[in-house]
Coordinates of C-alpha atoms and ligand atoms in Angstrom, one line a residue:
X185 CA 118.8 102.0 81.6
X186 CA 120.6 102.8 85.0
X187 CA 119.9 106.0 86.9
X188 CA 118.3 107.2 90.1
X189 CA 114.4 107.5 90.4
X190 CA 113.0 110.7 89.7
X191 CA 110.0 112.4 91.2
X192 CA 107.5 114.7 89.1
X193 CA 103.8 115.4 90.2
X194 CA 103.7 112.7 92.7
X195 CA 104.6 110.1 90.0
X196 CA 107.8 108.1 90.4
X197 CA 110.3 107.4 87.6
X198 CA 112.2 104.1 87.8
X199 CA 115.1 103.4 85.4
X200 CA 115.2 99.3 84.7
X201 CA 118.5 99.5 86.8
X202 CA 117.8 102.0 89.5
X203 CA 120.4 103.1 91.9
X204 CA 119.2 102.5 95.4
X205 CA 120.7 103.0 99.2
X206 CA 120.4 100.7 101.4
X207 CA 121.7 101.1 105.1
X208 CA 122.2 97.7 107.0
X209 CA 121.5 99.5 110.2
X210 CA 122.4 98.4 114.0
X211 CA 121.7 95.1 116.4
X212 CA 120.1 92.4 114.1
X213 CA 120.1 95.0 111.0
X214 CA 123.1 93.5 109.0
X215 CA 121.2 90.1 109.3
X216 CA 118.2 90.7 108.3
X217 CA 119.3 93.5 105.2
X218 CA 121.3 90.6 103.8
X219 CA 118.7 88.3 103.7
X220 CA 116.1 90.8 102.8
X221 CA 118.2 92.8 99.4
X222 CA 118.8 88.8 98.3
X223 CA 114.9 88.3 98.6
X224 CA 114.4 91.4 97.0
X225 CA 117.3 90.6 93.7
X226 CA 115.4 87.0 93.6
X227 CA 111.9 88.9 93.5
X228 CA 112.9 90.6 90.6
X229 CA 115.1 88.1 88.5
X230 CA 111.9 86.3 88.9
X231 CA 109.3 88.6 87.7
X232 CA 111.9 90.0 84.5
X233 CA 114.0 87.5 83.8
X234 CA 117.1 90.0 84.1
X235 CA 115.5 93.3 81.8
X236 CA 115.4 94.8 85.8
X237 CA 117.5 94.7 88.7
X238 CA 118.5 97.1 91.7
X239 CA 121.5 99.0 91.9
X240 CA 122.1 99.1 95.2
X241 CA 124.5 101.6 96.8
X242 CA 125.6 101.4 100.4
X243 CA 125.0 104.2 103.2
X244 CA 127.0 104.4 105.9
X245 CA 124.0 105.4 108.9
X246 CA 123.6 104.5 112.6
X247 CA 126.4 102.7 114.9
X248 CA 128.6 102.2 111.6
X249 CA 129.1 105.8 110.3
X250 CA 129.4 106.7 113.9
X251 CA 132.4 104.8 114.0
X252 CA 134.1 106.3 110.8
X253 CA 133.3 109.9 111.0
X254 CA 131.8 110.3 114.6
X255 CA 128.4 110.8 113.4
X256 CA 125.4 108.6 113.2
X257 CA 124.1 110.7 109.8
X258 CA 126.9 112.4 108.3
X259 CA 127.1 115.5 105.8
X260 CA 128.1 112.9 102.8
X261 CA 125.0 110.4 104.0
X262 CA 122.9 113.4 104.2
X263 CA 124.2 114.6 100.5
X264 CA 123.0 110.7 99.5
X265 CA 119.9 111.0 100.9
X266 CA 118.8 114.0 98.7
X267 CA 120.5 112.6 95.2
X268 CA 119.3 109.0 95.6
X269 CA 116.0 110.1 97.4
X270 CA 115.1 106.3 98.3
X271 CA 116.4 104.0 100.7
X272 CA 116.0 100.4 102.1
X273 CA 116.7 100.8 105.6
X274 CA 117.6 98.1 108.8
X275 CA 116.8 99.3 112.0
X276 CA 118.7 102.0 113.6
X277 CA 119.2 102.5 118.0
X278 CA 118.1 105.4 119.3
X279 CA 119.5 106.0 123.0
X280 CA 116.2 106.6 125.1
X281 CA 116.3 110.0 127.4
X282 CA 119.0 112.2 126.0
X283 CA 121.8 111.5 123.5
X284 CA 121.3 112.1 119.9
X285 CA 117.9 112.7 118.2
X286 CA 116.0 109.8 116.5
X287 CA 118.1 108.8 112.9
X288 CA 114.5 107.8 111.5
X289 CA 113.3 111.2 112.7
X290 CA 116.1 113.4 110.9
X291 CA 115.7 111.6 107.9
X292 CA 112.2 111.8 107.4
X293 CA 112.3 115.9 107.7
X294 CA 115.6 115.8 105.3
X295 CA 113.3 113.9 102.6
X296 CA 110.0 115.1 104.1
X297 CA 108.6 112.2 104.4
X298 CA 105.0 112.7 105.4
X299 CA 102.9 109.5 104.9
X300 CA 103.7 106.3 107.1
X301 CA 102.6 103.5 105.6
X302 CA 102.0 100.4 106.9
X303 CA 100.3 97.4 105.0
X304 CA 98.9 94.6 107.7
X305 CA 97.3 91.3 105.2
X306 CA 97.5 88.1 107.1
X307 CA 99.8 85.8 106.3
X308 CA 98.7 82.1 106.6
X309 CA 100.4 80.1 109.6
X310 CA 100.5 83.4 112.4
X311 CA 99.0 82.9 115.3
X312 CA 96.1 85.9 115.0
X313 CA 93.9 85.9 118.2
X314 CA 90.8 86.7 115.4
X315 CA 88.5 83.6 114.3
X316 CA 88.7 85.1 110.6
X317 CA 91.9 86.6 110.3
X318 CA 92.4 85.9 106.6
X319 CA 89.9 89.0 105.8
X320 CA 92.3 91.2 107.3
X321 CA 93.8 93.0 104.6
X322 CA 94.5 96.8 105.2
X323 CA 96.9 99.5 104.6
X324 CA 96.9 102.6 106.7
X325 CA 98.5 105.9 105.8
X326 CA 99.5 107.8 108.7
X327 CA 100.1 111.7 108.4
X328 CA 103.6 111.9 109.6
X329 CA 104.8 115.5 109.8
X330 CA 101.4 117.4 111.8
X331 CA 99.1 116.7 115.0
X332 CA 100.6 116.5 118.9
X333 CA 103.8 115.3 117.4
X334 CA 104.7 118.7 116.2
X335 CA 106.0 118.9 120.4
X336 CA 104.6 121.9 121.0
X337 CA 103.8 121.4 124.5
X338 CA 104.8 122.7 127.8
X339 CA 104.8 121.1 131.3
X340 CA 102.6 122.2 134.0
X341 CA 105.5 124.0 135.9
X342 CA 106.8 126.0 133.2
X343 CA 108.1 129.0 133.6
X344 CA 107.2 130.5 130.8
X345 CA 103.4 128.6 131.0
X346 CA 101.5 131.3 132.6
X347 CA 102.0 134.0 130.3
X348 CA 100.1 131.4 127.4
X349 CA 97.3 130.7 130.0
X350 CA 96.9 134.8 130.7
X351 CA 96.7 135.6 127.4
X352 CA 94.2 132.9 127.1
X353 CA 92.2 134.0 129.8
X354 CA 92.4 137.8 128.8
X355 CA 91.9 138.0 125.0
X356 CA 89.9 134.4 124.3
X357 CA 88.4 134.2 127.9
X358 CA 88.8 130.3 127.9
X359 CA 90.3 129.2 131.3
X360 CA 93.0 126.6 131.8
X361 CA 93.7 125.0 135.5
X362 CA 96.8 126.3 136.9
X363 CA 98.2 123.0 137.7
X364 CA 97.6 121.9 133.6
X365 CA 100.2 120.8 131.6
X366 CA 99.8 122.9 128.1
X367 CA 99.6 120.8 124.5
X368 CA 98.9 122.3 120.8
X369 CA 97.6 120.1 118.4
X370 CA 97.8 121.4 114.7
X371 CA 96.9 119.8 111.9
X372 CA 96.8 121.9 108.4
X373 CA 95.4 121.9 105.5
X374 CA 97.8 121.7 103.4
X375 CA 99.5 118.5 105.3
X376 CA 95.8 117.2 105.3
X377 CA 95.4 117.3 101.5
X378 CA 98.8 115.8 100.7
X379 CA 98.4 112.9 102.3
X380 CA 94.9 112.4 101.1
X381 CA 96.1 112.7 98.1
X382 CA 98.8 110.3 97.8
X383 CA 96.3 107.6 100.0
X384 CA 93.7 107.8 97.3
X385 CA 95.9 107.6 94.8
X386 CA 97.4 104.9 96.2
X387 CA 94.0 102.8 96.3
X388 CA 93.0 103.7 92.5
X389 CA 97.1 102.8 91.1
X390 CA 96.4 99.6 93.1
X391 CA 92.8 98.4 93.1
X392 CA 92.0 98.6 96.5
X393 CA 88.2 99.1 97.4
X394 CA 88.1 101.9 99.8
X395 CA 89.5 104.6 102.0
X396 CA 88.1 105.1 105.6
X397 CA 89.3 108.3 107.1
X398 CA 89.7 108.0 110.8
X399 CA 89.1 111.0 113.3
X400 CA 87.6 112.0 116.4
X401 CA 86.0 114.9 115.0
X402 CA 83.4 114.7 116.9
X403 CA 85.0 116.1 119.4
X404 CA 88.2 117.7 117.8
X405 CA 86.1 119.5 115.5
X406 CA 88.5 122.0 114.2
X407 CA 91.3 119.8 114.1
X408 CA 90.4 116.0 113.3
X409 CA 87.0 117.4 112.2
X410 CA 89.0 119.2 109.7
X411 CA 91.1 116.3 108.8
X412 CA 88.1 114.5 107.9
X413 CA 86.4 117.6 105.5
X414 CA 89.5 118.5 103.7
X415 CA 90.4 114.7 102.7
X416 CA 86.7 114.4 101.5
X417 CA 87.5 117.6 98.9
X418 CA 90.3 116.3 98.5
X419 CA 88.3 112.9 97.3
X420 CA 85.9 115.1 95.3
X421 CA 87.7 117.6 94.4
X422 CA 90.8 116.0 92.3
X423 CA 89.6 111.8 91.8
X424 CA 85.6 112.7 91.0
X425 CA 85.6 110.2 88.2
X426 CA 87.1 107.4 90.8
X427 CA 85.6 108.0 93.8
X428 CA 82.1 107.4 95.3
X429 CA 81.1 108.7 98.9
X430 CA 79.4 106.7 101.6
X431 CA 76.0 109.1 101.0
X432 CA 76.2 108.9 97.3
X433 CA 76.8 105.9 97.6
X434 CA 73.2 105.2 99.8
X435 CA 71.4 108.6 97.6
X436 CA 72.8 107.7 94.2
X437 CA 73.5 104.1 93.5
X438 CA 71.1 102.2 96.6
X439 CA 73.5 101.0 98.5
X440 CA 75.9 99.2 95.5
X441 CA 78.9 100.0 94.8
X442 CA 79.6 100.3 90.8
X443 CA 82.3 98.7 89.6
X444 CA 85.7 100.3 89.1
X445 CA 85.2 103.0 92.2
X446 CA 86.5 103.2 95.1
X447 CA 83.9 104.2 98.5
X448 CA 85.1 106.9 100.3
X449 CA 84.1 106.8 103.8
X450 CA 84.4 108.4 107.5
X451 CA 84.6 106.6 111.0
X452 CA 85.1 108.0 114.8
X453 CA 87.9 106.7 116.2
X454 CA 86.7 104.7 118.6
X455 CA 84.5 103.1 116.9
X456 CA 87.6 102.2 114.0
X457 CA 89.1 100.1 116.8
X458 CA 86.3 97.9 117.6
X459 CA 85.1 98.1 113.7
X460 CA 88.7 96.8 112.5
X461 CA 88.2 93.6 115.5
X462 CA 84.8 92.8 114.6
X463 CA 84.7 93.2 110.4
X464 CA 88.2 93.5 109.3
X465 CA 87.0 92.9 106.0
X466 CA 85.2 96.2 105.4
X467 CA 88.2 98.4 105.9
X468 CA 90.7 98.6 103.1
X469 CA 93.0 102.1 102.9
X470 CA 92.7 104.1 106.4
X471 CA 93.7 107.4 105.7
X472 CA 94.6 108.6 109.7
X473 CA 95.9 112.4 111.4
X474 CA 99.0 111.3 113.1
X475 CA 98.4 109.9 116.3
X476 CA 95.4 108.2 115.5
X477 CA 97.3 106.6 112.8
X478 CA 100.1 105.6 115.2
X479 CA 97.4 103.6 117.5
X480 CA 95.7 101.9 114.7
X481 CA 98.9 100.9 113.1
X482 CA 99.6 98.7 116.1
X483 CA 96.1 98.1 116.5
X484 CA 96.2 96.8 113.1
X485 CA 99.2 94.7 113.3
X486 CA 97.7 92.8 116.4
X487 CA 95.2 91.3 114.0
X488 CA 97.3 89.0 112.1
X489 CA 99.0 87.8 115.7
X490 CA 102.6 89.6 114.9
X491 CA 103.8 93.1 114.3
X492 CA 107.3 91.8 114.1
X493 CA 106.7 90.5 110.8
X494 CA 105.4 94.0 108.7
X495 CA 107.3 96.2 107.4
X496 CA 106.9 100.1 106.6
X497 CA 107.4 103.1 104.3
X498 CA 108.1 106.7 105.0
X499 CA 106.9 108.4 101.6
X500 CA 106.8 111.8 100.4
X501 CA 106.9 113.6 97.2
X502 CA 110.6 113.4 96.7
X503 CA 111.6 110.1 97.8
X504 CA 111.0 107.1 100.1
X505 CA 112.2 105.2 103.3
X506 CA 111.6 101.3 104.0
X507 CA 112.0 99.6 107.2
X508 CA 110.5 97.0 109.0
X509 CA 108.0 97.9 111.4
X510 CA 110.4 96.6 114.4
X511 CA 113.7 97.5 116.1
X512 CA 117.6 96.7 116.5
X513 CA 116.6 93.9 118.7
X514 CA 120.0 93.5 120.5
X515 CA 119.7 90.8 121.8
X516 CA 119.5 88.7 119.0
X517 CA 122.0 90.3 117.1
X518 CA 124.8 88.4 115.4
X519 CA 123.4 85.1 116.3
X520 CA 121.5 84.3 112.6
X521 CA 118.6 83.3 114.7
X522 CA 116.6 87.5 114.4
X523 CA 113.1 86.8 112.1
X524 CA 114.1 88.9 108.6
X525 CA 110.4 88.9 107.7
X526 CA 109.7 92.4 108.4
X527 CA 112.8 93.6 106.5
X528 CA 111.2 91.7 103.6
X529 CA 108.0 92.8 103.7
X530 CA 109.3 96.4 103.7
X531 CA 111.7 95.2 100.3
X532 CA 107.7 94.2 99.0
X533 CA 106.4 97.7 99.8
X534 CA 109.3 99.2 98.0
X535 CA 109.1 97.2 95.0
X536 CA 105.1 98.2 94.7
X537 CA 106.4 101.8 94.9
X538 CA 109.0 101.3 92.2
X539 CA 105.8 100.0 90.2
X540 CA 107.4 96.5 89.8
X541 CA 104.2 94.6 90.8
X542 CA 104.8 91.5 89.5
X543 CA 108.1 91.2 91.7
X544 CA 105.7 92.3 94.9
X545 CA 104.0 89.8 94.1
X546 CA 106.9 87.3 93.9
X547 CA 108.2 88.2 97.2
X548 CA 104.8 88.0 98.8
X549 CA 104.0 84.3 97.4
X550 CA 107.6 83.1 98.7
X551 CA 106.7 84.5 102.1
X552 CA 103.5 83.0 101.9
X553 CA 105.0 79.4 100.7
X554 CA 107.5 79.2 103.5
X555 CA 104.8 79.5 105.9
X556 CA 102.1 77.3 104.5
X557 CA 105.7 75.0 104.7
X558 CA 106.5 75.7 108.4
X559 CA 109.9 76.8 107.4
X560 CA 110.1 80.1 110.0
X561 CA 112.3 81.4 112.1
X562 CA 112.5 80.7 116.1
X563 CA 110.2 83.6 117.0
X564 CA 107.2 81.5 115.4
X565 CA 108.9 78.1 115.1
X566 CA 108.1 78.1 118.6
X567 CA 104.1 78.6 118.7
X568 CA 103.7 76.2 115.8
X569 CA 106.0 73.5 117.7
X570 CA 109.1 73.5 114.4
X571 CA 112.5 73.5 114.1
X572 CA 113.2 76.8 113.3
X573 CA 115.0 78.2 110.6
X574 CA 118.4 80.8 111.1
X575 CA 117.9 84.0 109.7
X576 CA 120.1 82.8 107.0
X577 CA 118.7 79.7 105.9
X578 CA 114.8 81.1 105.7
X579 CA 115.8 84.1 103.3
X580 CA 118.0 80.8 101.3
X581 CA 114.7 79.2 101.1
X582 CA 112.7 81.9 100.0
X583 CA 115.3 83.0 97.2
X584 CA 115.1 78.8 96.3
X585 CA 111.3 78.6 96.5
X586 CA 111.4 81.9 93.5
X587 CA 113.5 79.6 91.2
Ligands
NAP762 P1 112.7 95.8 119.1 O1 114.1 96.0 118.6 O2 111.7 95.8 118.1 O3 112.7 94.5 119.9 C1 111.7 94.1 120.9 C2 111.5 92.6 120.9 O4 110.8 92.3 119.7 C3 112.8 91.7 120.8 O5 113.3 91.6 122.1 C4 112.1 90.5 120.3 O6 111.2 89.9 121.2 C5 111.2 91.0 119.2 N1 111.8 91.2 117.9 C6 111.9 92.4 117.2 N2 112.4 92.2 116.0 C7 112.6 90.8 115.9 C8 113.0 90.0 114.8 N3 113.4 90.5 113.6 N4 113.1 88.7 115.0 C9 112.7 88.1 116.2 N5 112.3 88.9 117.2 C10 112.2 90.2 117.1 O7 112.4 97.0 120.1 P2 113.2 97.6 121.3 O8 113.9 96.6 122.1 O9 112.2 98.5 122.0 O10 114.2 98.6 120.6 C11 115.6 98.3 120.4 C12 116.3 99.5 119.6 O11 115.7 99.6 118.4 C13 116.1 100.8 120.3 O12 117.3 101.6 120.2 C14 115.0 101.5 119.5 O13 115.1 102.9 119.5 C15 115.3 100.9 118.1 N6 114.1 101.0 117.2 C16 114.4 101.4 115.9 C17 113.4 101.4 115.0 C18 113.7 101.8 113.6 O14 114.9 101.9 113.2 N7 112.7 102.1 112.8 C19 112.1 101.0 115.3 C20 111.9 100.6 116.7 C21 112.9 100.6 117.6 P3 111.4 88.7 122.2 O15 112.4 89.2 123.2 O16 110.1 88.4 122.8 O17 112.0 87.5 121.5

């Protein structure tokens, strides 16, 4: 049956033939979205043998539509966005210091896409700078929408600064130094429990064994202190049957997990970053506030020796946005030579959130086989001393190694 996906409470419907966007995006975009839909077509001829396939529909975004109507996201890609409710995305430019506003940004808030997602597993044949970087297998969900990213902030020689710092002074008595920049950090409840929600879920729907929540509520107490109580309710509250928290799990079953729940734990920040360097194997789903998801993202991807390579989602509860976790790099465009990894990876997320595991699955053993083979692309042809691949030829040999 052909369609568009559907979302009801959390739960997305998937036709066998959906209808999907896909935007090939700007610089090395084109390249790599080529390679990356064919990967993805292959992936699931392979797994169902024809019974499913994408329908993908083009969206004009970025450099492209800006051409043709003079806008980067126009009304009609906008219109798209909120019928099809999914897309496959390549990278889009954003001009730094002025111009127009982040593409990524404006459709994120269109489809309020509050959970970043970003798996990191390491893929034999990277260069990781860890002695054990096969137990490095993680996904972190980063709240999206909340936290110092909201903006509200003001310089230090704002003229409208003093009146927030008197009316601190005067009604809550706390004093701030007259040469201080001013920042407000909010983070909600209601954005706090969403994206708990949809991380847990995540780790029951796919057998994962854990989700760390990472704060600094130590310190923050009211705002990443927070974060950490309401995602533990959250835990409690609406998976009690699935769930098992680090002191049940030392009060009511000694230490020993039982089988089929998932451990529901906290860490400091801090200590996440040395935790996830030292025993990369105990952390599974990291459920993080905004910018501490940001840091451990990166964080995360240095482990397996290449960020380049990952891709990324941009969930919510009415639709979904996959990219690879790098940029238009100019440079490289047009010259089939840009590593479409990242795009593909992101094509692997999206077919776990369609539900079509067993073409995840398919994408992720052909990546895996063309590296155990050396057959890469010049970025990491030339730390494991090959002849690289073009950007071409290694998405040919993945769709070839899948028949
Ligand atoms: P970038 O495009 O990620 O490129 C930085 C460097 O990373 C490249 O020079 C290259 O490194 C390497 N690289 C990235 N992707 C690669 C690939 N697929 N294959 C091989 N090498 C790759 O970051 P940027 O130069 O900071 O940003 C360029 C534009 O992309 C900006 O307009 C930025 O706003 C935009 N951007 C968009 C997104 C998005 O759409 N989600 C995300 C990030 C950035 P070497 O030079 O070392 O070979």
């Amino acid at each position: 049956m052909e369609g568009n996906i559907t979302f009801e409470n959390w739960k997305w419907s998937v036709p066998d033939s959906p209808r999907i966007l896909f935007a090939y995006g700007d610089g090395i975009g084109p390249e790599i979205m080529a390679v990356a839909k064919n990967v993805v077509d292959a992936a699931a001829e392979k797994a169902y043998k024809g019974s499913k396939h994408i329908e993908w529909v083009e969206l004009l975004l970025g450099e492209k539509a800006e051409k043709e109507s003079g806008s980067g996201l126009p009304d009609t890609a906008k219109e798209a966005l909120k019928d099809y409710k999914v897309l496959f995305k390549g990278p889009l430019t954003t001009p730094v210091g002025g111009g127009f506003r982040s593409l990524n940004v404006s459709i994120r808030m269109l489809l309020d896409l509050y959970a970043n997602i970003r798996p990191v597993k390491y893929i034999e044949g990277l260069d990781s700078p860890l002695k054990r970087p096969q137990d490095v297998d993680m996904v972190i969900f980063r709240e999206n929408t909340d936290d110092i990213y909201t903006g509200i902030e003001w310089k230090y020689d704002d003229p409208e600064l003093p009146k927030l710092k008197s009316f601190l002074e005067s009604d809550m008595r706390i004093k701030v130094d007259n040469d201080a920049g001013v920042g407000i950090k909010p983070i909600s409840k209601s954005k706090t429990e969403r994206i708990a929600r949809m991380a847990i879920k995540y780790a029951i729907d796919n057998n994962r064994k854990s989700v760390t929540i990472m704060h600094k509520g130590n310190i923050m107490k009211y705002t990443e202190g927070a974060f950490r109580d309401w995602a533990y309710n959250v835990a409690v509250a609406e998976f009690r049957d699935r769930v098992v928290t680090e002191d049940e799990l030392s009060a009511k079953y000694n230490g020993v997990m039982p089988s089929g729940k998932i451990l529901i734990n906290d860490r400091i920040a801090d200590n996440m970053f040395q935790q996830i360097v030292t025993k990369p194997s105990l952390y599974d789903v990291i459920l993080a506030p905004n910018l501490n998801g940001d840091y451990i993202s990166d964080a995360a991807g240095a482990l397996i020796g290449d960020i380049g390579v990952l891709g990324s989602a941009n969930v919510g509860d009415n639709g979904g946005m996959f990219e690879a976790s790098h940029g238009t790099a100019p440079k490289y465009a047009g010259k089939n030579v840009a590593n479409p990894m990242g795009m593909i990876k992101a094509g692997e997320l999206m077919l776990t959130f369609l539900g079509w595991k067993e073409a995840a699955e398919a994408v992720a053993n052909a990546v895996g086989t063309a590296m155990k083979s050396k057959k890469v692309t010049s970025d990491i042809a030339r730390f494991v001393g090959v002849e690289p691949l073009g950007t071409k030829e290694f998405g040919e040999f993945l769709v070839s190694s899948m028949k």
